[in-house]
Amino acid sequence: MMDIQVMKVGVVSCSGEEIPEGTLCRLACRKVLDERPGETVTICLPLFIAGGEEERTFAANYPTITVDGCDKLCAAKATEMLSGKPSKSLSIPEILKKRGLAPPTKLRHFGTEEEAAVKAVAEEIARAVDEVLEED
Ligand code: SF4
């Protein structure tokens, strides 16, 4: 009998609440998780850091993609320290620069103006998911 393993990727968003890029990060990750339910799971960063066994076990056994709102790279550093090096580490400022988009200015209550940035970041995360799945 053929053994078909369904590979999933853990998406770890930083939990930035203090800067608009943190909000953008969470919304874009949410969009990818909603659009790719069979291939992605979310890993709650605060729970992960607090010692959530399920989160740490998953991240230790499956590939992870971290997405951070600024160059402090909280999600990437925590993932590497607690469960192993992420397969890919994405940064919101780098994605915005690459896509020629201005950083959002609102801390929350994103509207249509910010939608382009959310969509662009979600596309980059989805591309990273595809690359990770192709590697496995
Ligand atoms: S990476 Fe930056 S925005 Fe995200 S939680 Fe850390 S300090 Fe906040």
Coordinates of C-alpha atoms and ligand atoms in Angstrom, one line a residue:
M1 CA 0.0 0.0 0.0
M2 CA 1.3 3.4 -0.9
D3 CA 2.1 5.6 2.1
I4 CA 0.9 9.1 1.3
Q5 CA 2.1 11.7 3.8
V6 CA 0.5 15.0 3.8
M7 CA 3.2 17.6 4.5
K8 CA 2.3 20.7 6.4
V9 CA 4.2 23.9 7.0
G10 CA 4.1 25.7 10.3
V11 CA 3.7 29.5 9.9
V12 CA 5.0 31.5 12.8
S13 CA 3.9 35.1 12.8
C14 CA 5.6 37.6 15.2
S15 CA 3.1 39.0 17.7
G16 CA 4.0 42.6 17.2
E17 CA 1.3 44.9 18.6
E18 CA 3.3 48.1 18.8
I19 CA 4.0 48.8 15.1
P20 CA 1.8 48.6 12.0
E21 CA 4.1 46.0 10.5
G22 CA 3.2 43.6 13.3
T23 CA -0.5 43.9 12.4
L24 CA 0.3 43.5 8.7
C25 CA 2.3 40.4 9.6
R26 CA -0.5 38.8 11.5
L27 CA -3.2 39.6 8.9
A28 CA -1.1 38.3 6.0
C29 CA -0.3 35.1 7.9
R30 CA -4.0 34.7 8.7
K31 CA -4.9 35.1 5.0
V32 CA -2.4 32.4 4.0
L33 CA -3.7 30.0 6.7
D34 CA -7.3 30.6 5.5
E35 CA -6.4 30.1 1.8
R36 CA -4.1 27.0 2.4
P37 CA -5.8 25.1 5.2
G38 CA -4.5 21.7 4.2
E39 CA -0.9 22.7 3.9
T40 CA -0.4 25.2 6.6
V41 CA -0.9 25.4 10.4
T42 CA -0.4 28.3 12.6
I43 CA 2.0 28.3 15.6
C44 CA 1.0 30.7 18.3
L45 CA 4.3 32.5 19.1
P46 CA 3.4 33.5 22.7
L47 CA 2.3 29.9 23.5
F48 CA 5.3 28.5 21.7
I49 CA 7.6 30.7 23.9
A50 CA 5.6 29.9 27.0
G51 CA 6.3 26.2 26.5
G52 CA 3.4 24.9 24.5
E53 CA 4.4 21.2 23.9
E54 CA 2.2 20.8 20.9
E55 CA 3.7 23.8 19.2
R56 CA 7.3 22.9 19.9
T57 CA 6.9 19.3 18.9
F58 CA 5.3 20.4 15.6
A59 CA 8.0 22.9 14.9
A60 CA 10.7 20.4 15.7
N61 CA 9.3 17.8 13.3
Y62 CA 7.8 19.9 10.4
P63 CA 9.2 22.8 8.4
T64 CA 8.5 26.3 9.6
I65 CA 8.3 29.7 8.0
T66 CA 8.7 32.6 10.3
V67 CA 7.3 36.1 9.4
D68 CA 8.5 39.1 11.4
G69 CA 7.4 42.7 11.5
C70 CA 10.8 44.2 12.1
D71 CA 14.5 43.4 12.2
K72 CA 14.3 42.2 15.8
L73 CA 13.1 39.0 14.2
C74 CA 11.3 37.7 17.3
A75 CA 9.6 34.8 15.5
A76 CA 12.7 33.6 13.7
K77 CA 14.9 33.8 16.8
A78 CA 12.4 32.0 19.1
T79 CA 11.8 29.3 16.6
E80 CA 15.5 28.6 16.1
M81 CA 16.2 28.7 19.8
L82 CA 13.2 26.4 20.8
S83 CA 12.7 24.0 18.0
G84 CA 15.3 24.4 15.2
K85 CA 16.2 26.7 12.3
P86 CA 13.1 27.8 10.3
S87 CA 13.0 26.6 6.7
K88 CA 12.5 30.3 5.7
S89 CA 12.5 33.5 7.6
L90 CA 10.6 36.4 6.0
S91 CA 10.7 40.0 7.1
I92 CA 7.9 42.5 6.4
P93 CA 10.2 45.5 5.7
E94 CA 12.1 43.4 3.2
I95 CA 8.9 42.2 1.5
L96 CA 7.5 45.8 1.3
K97 CA 10.8 47.1 -0.1
K98 CA 11.0 44.3 -2.7
R99 CA 7.4 44.9 -3.8
G100 CA 7.8 48.7 -3.8
L101 CA 5.1 49.2 -1.2
A102 CA 5.0 51.9 1.6
P103 CA 4.8 50.6 5.1
P104 CA 1.3 50.8 6.7
T105 CA 0.8 53.7 9.1
K106 CA -2.3 52.4 11.0
L107 CA -1.7 50.2 14.0
R108 CA -5.0 48.4 13.6
H109 CA -8.4 48.6 11.7
F110 CA -6.7 48.1 8.4
G111 CA -8.9 49.1 5.4
T112 CA -8.7 49.0 1.7
E113 CA -5.6 51.2 1.6
E114 CA -3.6 48.6 3.5
E115 CA -5.2 45.7 1.6
A116 CA -2.5 45.8 -1.2
A117 CA 0.3 45.3 1.4
V118 CA -1.6 42.4 3.1
K119 CA -2.1 40.8 -0.2
A120 CA 1.5 41.2 -1.3
V121 CA 2.9 39.8 2.0
A122 CA 0.4 36.9 1.8
E123 CA 1.6 36.2 -1.7
E124 CA 5.2 36.1 -0.6
I125 CA 4.3 33.8 2.3
A126 CA 2.4 31.5 0.0
R127 CA 5.4 31.4 -2.4
A128 CA 7.6 30.4 0.5
V129 CA 5.1 27.6 1.4
D130 CA 5.3 26.3 -2.2
E131 CA 9.1 26.3 -2.1
V132 CA 9.2 24.5 1.2
L133 CA 6.7 21.9 0.1
E134 CA 8.6 21.4 -3.2
E135 CA 11.8 20.8 -1.2
D136 CA 10.2 18.0 0.8
Ligands
SF4_1 S1 9.6 41.2 15.3 FE1 9.4 43.4 15.7 S2 7.2 43.8 15.4 FE2 7.4 41.5 15.7 S3 7.1 41.1 17.8 FE3 9.3 41.4 17.5 S4 9.7 43.6 18.0 FE4 7.5 43.3 17.6

